[in-house]
Short mmCIF file of C-alpha atoms and ligand atoms in Angstrom, two decimals:
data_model
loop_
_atom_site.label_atom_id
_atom_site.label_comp_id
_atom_site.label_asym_id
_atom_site.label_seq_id
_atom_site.Cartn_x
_atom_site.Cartn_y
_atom_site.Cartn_z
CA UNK M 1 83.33 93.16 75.82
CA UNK M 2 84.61 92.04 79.53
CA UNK M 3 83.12 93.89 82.18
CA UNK M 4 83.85 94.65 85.70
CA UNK M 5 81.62 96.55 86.28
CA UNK M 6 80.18 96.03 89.89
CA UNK M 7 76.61 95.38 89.04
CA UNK M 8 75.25 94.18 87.12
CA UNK M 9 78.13 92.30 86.36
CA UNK M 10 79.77 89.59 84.70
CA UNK M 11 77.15 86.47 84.60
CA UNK M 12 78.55 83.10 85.29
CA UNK M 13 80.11 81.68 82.15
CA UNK M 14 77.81 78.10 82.81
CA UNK M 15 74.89 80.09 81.88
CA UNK M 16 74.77 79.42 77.92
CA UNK M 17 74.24 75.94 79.61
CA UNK M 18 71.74 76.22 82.02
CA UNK M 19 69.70 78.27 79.77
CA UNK M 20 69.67 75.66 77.11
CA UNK M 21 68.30 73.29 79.80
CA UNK M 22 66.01 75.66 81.52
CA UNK M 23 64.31 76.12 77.89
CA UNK M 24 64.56 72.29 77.07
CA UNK M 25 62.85 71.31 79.88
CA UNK M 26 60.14 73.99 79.66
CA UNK M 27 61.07 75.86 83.28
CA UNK M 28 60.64 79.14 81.80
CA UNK M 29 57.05 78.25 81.18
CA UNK M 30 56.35 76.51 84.43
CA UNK M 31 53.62 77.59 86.75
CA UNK M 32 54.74 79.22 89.91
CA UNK M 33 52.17 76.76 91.89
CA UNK M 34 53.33 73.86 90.32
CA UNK M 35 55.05 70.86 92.31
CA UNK M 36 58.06 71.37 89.83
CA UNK M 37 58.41 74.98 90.71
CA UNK M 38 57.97 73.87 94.65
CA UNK M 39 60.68 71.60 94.01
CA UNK M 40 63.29 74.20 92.59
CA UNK M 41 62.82 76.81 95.19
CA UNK M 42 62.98 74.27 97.60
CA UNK M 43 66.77 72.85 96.48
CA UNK M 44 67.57 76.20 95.83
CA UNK M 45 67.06 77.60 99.36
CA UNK M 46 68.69 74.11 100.44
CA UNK M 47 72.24 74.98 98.37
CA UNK M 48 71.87 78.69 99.60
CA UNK M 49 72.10 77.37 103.10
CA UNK M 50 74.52 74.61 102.68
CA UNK M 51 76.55 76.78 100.55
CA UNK M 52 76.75 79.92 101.97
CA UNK M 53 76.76 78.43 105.63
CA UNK M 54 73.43 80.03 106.79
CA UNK M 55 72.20 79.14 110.36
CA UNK M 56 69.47 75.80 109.73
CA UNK M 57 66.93 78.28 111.86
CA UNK M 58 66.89 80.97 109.37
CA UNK M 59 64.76 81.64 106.69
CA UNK M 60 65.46 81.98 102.90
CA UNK M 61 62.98 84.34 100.97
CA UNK M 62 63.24 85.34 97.08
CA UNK M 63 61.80 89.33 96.40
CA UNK M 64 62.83 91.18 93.00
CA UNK M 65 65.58 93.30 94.68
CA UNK M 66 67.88 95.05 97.07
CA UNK M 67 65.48 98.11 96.86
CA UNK M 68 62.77 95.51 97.48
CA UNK M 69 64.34 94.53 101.12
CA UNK M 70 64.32 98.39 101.77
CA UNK M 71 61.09 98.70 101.65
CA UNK M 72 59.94 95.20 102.61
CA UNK M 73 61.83 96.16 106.11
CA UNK M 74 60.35 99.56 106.83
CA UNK M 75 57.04 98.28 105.82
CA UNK M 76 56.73 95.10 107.96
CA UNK M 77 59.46 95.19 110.52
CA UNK M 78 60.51 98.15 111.73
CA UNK M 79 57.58 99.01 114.40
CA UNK M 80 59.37 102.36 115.87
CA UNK M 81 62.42 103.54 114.90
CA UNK M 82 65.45 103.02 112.74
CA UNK M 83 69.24 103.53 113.12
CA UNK M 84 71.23 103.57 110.07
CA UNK M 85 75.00 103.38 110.39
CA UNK M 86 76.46 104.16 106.91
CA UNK M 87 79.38 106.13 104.98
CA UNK M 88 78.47 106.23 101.52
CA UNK M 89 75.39 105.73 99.04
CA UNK M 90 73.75 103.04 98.80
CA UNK M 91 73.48 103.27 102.83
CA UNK M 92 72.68 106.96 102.81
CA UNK M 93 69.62 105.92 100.37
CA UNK M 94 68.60 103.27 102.57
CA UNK M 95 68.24 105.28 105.34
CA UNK M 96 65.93 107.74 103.20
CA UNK M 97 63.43 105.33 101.58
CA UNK M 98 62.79 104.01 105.15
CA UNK M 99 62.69 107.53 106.99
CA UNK M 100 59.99 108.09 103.73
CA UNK M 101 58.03 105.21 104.65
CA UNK M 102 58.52 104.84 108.54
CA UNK M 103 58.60 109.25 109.13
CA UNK M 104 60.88 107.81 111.24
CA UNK M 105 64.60 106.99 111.25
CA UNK M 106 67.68 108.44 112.03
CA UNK M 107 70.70 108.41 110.43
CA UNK M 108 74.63 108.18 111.88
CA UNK M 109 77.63 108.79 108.86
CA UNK M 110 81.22 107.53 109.82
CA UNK M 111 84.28 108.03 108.00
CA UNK M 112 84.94 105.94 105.21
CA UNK M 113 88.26 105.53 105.71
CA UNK M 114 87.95 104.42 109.31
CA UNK M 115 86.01 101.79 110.97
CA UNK M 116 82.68 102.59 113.32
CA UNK M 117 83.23 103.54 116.51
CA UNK M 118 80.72 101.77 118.75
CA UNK M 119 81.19 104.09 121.40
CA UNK M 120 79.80 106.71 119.33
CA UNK M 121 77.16 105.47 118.23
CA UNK M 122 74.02 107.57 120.20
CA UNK M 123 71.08 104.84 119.67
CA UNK M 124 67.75 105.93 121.11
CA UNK M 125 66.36 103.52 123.56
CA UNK M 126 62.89 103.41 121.66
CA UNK M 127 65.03 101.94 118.48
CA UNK M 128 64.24 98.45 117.21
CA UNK M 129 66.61 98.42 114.09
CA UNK M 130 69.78 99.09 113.45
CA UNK M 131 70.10 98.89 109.77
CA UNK M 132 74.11 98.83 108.44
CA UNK M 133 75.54 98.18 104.79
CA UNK M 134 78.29 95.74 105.07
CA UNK M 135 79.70 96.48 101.88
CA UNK M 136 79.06 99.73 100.64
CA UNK M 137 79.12 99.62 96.49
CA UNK M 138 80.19 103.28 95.80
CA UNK M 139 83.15 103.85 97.90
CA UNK M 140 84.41 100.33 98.19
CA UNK M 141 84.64 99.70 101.94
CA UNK M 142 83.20 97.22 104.31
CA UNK M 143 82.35 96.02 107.59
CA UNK M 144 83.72 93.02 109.20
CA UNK M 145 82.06 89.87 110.55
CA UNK M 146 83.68 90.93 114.15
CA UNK M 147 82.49 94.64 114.12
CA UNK M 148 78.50 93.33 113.09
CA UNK M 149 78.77 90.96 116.05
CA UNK M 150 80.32 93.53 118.64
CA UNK M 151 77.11 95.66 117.62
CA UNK M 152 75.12 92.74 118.20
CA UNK M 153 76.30 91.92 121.12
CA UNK M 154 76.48 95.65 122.90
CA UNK M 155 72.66 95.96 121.53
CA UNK M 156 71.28 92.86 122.24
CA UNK M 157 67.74 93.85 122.53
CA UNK M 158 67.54 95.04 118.99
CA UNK M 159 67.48 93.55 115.59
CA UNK M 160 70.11 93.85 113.05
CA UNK M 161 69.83 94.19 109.39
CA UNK M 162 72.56 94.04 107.10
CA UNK M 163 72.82 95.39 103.30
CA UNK M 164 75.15 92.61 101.98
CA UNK M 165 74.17 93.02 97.88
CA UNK M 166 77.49 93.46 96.91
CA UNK M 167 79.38 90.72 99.07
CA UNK M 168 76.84 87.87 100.06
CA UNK M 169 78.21 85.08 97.77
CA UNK M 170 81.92 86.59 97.66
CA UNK M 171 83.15 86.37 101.27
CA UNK M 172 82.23 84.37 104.33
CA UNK M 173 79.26 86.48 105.91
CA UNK M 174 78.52 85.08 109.72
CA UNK M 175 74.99 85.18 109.35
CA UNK M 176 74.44 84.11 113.49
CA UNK M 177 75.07 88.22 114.18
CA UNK M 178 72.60 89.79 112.43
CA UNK M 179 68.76 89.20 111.95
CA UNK M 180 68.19 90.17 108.22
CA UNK M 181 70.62 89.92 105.31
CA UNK M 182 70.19 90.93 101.86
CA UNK M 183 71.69 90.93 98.40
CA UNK M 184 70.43 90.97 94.96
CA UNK M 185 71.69 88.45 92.17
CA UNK M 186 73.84 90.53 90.08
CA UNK M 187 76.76 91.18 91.94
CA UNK M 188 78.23 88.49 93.55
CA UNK M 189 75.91 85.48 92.45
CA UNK M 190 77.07 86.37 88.90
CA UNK M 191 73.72 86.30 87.66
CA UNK M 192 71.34 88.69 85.82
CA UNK M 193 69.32 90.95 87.73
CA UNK M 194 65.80 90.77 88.98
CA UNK M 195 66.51 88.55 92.05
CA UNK M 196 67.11 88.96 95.30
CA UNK M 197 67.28 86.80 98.91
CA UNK M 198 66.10 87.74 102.09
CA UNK M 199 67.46 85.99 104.87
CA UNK M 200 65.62 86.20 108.20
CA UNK M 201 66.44 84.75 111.70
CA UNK M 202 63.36 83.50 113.86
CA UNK M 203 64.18 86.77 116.13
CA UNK M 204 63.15 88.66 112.39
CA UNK M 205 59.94 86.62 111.85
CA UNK M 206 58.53 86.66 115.40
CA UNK M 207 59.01 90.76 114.91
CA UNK M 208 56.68 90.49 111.80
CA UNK M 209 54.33 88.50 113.49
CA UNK M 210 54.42 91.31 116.37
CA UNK M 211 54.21 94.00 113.77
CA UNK M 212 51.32 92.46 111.80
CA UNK M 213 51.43 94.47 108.50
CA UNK M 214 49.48 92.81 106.06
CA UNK M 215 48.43 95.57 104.07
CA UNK M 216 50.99 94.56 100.97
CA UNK M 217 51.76 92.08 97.98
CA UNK M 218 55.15 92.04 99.81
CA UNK M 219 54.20 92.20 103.40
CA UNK M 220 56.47 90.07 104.97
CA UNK M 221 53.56 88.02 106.40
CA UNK M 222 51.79 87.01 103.43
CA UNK M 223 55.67 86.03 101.99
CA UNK M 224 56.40 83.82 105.35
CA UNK M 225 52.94 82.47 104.72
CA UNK M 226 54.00 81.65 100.77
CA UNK M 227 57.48 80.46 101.46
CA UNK M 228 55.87 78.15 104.11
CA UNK M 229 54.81 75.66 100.88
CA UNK M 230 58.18 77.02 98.84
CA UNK M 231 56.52 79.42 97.23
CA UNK M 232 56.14 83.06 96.51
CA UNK M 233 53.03 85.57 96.95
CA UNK M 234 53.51 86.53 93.48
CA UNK M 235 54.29 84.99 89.77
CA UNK M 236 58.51 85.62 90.88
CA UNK M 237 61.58 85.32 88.14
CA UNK M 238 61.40 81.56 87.99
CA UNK M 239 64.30 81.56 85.38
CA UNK M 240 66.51 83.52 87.62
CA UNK M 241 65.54 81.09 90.98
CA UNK M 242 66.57 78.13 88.57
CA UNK M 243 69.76 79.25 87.91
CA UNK M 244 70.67 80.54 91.10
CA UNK M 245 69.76 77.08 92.13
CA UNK M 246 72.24 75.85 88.99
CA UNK M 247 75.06 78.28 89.96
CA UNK M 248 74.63 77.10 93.52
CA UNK M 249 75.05 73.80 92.49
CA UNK M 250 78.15 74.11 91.02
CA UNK M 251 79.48 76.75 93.53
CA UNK M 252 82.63 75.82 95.73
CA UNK M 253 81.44 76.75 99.39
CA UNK M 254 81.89 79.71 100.68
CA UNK M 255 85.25 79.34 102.52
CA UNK M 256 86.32 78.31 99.54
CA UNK M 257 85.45 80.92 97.56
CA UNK M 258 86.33 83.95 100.38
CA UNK M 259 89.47 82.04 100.56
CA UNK M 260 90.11 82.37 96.52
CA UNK M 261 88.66 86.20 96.73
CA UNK M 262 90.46 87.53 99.17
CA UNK M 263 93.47 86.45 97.90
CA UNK M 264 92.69 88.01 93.90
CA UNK M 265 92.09 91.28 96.25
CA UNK M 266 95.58 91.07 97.64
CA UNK M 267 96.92 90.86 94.17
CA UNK M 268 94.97 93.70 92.99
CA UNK M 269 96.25 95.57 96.34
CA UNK M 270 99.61 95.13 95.48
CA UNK M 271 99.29 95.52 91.37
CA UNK M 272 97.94 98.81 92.28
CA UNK M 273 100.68 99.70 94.39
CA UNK M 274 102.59 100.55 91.60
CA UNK M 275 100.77 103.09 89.92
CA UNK M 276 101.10 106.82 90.39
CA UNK M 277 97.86 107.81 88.28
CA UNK M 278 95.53 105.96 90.53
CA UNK M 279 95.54 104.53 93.69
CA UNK M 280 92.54 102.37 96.20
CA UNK M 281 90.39 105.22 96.84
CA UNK M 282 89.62 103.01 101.11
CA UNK M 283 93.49 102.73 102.07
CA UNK M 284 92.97 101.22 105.42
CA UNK M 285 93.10 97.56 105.18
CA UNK M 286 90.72 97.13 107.52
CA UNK M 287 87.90 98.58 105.95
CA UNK M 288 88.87 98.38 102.71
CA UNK M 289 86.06 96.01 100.73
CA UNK M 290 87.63 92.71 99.05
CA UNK M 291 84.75 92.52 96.73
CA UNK M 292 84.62 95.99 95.10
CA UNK M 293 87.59 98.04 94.51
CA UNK M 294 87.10 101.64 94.21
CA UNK M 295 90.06 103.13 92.61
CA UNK M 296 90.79 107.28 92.42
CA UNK M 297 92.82 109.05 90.34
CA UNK M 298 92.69 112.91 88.74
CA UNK M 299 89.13 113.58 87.20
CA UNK M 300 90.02 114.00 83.30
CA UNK M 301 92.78 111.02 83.70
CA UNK M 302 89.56 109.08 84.95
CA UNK M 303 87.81 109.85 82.15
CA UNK M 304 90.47 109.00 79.82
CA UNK M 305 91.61 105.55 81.69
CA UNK M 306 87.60 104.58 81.12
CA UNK M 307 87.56 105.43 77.70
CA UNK M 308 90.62 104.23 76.59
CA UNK M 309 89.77 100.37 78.31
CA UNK M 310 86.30 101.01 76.39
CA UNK M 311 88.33 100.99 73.33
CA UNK M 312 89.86 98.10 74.50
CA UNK M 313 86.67 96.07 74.79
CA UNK M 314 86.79 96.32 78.74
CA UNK M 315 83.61 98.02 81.13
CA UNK M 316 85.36 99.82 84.31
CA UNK M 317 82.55 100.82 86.61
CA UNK M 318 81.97 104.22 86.79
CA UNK M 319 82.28 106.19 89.99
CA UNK M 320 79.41 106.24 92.30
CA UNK M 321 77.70 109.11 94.73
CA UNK M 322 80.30 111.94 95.37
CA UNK M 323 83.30 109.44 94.40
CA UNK M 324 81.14 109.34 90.80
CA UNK M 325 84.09 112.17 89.07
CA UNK M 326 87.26 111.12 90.42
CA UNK M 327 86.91 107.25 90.98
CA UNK M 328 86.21 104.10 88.70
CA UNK M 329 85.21 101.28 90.24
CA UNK M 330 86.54 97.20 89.17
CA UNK M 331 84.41 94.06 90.78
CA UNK M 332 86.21 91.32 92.71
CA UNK M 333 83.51 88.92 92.06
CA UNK M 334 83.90 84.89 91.94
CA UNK M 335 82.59 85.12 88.13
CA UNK M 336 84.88 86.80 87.22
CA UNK M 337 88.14 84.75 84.91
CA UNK M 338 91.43 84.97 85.48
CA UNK M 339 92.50 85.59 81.58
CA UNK M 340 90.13 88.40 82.27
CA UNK M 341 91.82 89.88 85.39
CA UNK M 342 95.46 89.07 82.86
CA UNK M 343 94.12 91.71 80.07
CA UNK M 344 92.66 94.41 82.25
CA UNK M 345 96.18 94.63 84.21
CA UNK M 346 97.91 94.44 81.02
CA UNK M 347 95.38 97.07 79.94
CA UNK M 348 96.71 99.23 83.14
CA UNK M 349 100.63 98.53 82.78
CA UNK M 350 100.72 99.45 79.06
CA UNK M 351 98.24 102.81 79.64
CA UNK M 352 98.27 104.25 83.00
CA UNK M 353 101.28 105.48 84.77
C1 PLP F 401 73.40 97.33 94.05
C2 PLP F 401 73.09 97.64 95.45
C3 PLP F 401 71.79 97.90 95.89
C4 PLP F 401 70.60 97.97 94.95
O1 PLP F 401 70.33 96.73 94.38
P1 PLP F 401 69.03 96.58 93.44
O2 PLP F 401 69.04 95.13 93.09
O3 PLP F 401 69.23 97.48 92.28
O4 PLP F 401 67.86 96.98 94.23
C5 PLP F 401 71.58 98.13 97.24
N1 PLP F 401 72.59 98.11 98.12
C6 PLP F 401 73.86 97.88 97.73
C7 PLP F 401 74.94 97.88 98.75
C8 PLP F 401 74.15 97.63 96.39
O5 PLP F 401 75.41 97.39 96.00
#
């Protein structure tokens, strides 16, 4: 079976390897206090940086996942009040677990199709955190590098956290205009799930500090405190933090790899062109997500496009939020082979119209 689905999704074909070694040389075993485990979180935050191009002041943290960093944020950052700026799910439920914890966030929805209008936004002086989902998973758009910093910069006096789970390790992410980023291992990293990283800028930690919320096993705090001596407050996915480290490793950087992603996406763009039955559900190329392509087409032929790749031994992801009837979704991740991306299109010239 391939899948492309958008998460969890295809693993990194290396990992038959790195498992083998990881058992071999008795990581899965090893104790999360140990020197060797200090040593493996340490390279691994190292590769993350150098890789991925994260600022040498920031801060690398491991937690278990994306819904983690939801909570970990309205628990030990946020001190007043939050502004979320989203258009689809997985920013809409973001905005919900926090307004659960914190009683007190508010929420701002823009167009999906279009990009946010700065001028409209109406955040409260008393705000500290404006919270934004730079690539939202269910309707397959995203937020550019230059919109995050133009928020940045007309807000100065407030921190920025970005939702990046389903594009962090898939495009170039400037990591200098926002204060928290996010993403879990099974999108983009190509890895299973049960991971995530939590990128924080000094502006982020001196706010916990302020804040002081101690109260938790993952109170930012105690973690700061942990990652300190590259470790974790509690006994983390050791197996998965060894081969992110591997996969990092091996990983071009990430110009590289945006460069190589985007330019997959404008094939897809252009395949899809073509079709009649379906078409990108985000039309506007300026919003329109690289890493997750949301395509829509009529409810039953849905259905039947799904089923019919099923047959063929090939995962679509399903549809997601309101899009979940008349959209399937297809991941644009780096793990992803090209003999894989050659049968799914044959798959859509020989059955879909
Ligand atoms: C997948 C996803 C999440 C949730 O990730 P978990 O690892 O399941 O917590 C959150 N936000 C976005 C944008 C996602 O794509």
């Amino acid at each position: 079976m391939i899948t492309f689905y958008p998460g969890p999704s295809r693993v990194n074909s290396q990992l038959p390897e790195y498992l083998r070694d990881a058992y071999l040389d008795g990581i899965m075993s090893i104790n999360h206090r140990s020197p060797e485990f200090e040593a493996i979180y340490q390279r691994c935050v190292e590769l993350l940086k150098e890789k991925l191009q994260v600022p040498d002041a920031y801060t690398v943290f491991f937690t278990s996942s994306a819904t983690e960093c939801w909570e970990i944020i309205a628990q030990s950052l946020i001190e007043k009040r939050s502004y979320h700026i989203y258009n689809g799910a997985f920013g809409e439920k973001w905005y919900q677990y926090t307004k659960k914890i914190t009683g007190n966030a508010e929420g701002y929805k823009f167009d999906e199709h279009k990009a946010v209008k700065i001028k409209k936004l109406t955040i409260a002086d008393e705000t500290d955190f404006i919270c934004l989902t730079q690539n939202e998973t269910s309707n397959g758009s995203q937020v550019s590098n230059a919109l995050i910093k133009r928020i940045r910069k007309d807000y100065p006096d407030k921190l920025l956290a970005i939702d990046a789970t389903s594009s962090m390790a898939g495009i170039f992410l400037d990591f200098s205009n926002a204060d928290i980023w996010y993403a879990s291992v099974q999108k983009c990293f190509g890895l299973p799930a049960g991971l995530a990283i939590m990128i924080c800028s000094p502006e982020a930690l001196k706010k916990a500090k302020k804040r002081d919320e101690n109260n938790h096993y993952n109170s930012l705090l105690f973690m700061m405190e942990k990652a300190q001596h590259n470790q974790t407050a509690y006994t983390p996915n050791v197996l998965n933090i060894y081969l992110l480290m591997r996969v990092m490793e091996n990983s071009k950087g990430i110009i590289q790899v945006n460069e190589k992603m985007s330019k997959r996406f404008r094939k897809w763009e252009k395949f899809f062109n073509d079709f009649m039955e379906v078409a990108l559900l985000i039309q506007n190329p300026e919003v329109c997500s690289t890493t997750v392509i949301a395509l829509k087409g009529k409810k039953n032929r849905v259905e039947e496009i799904k089923e019919a790749a099923k047959k063929g031994g090939i995962t679509l992801g399903n549809g997601y939020g309101i899009h979940k009837e008349d959209t399937f979704r297809i991941a644009n991740f780096p793990a992803i082979k090209k003999k894989e991306i050659r049968l799914l299109k044959k798959f859509f010239t020989n059955n879909v119209k």
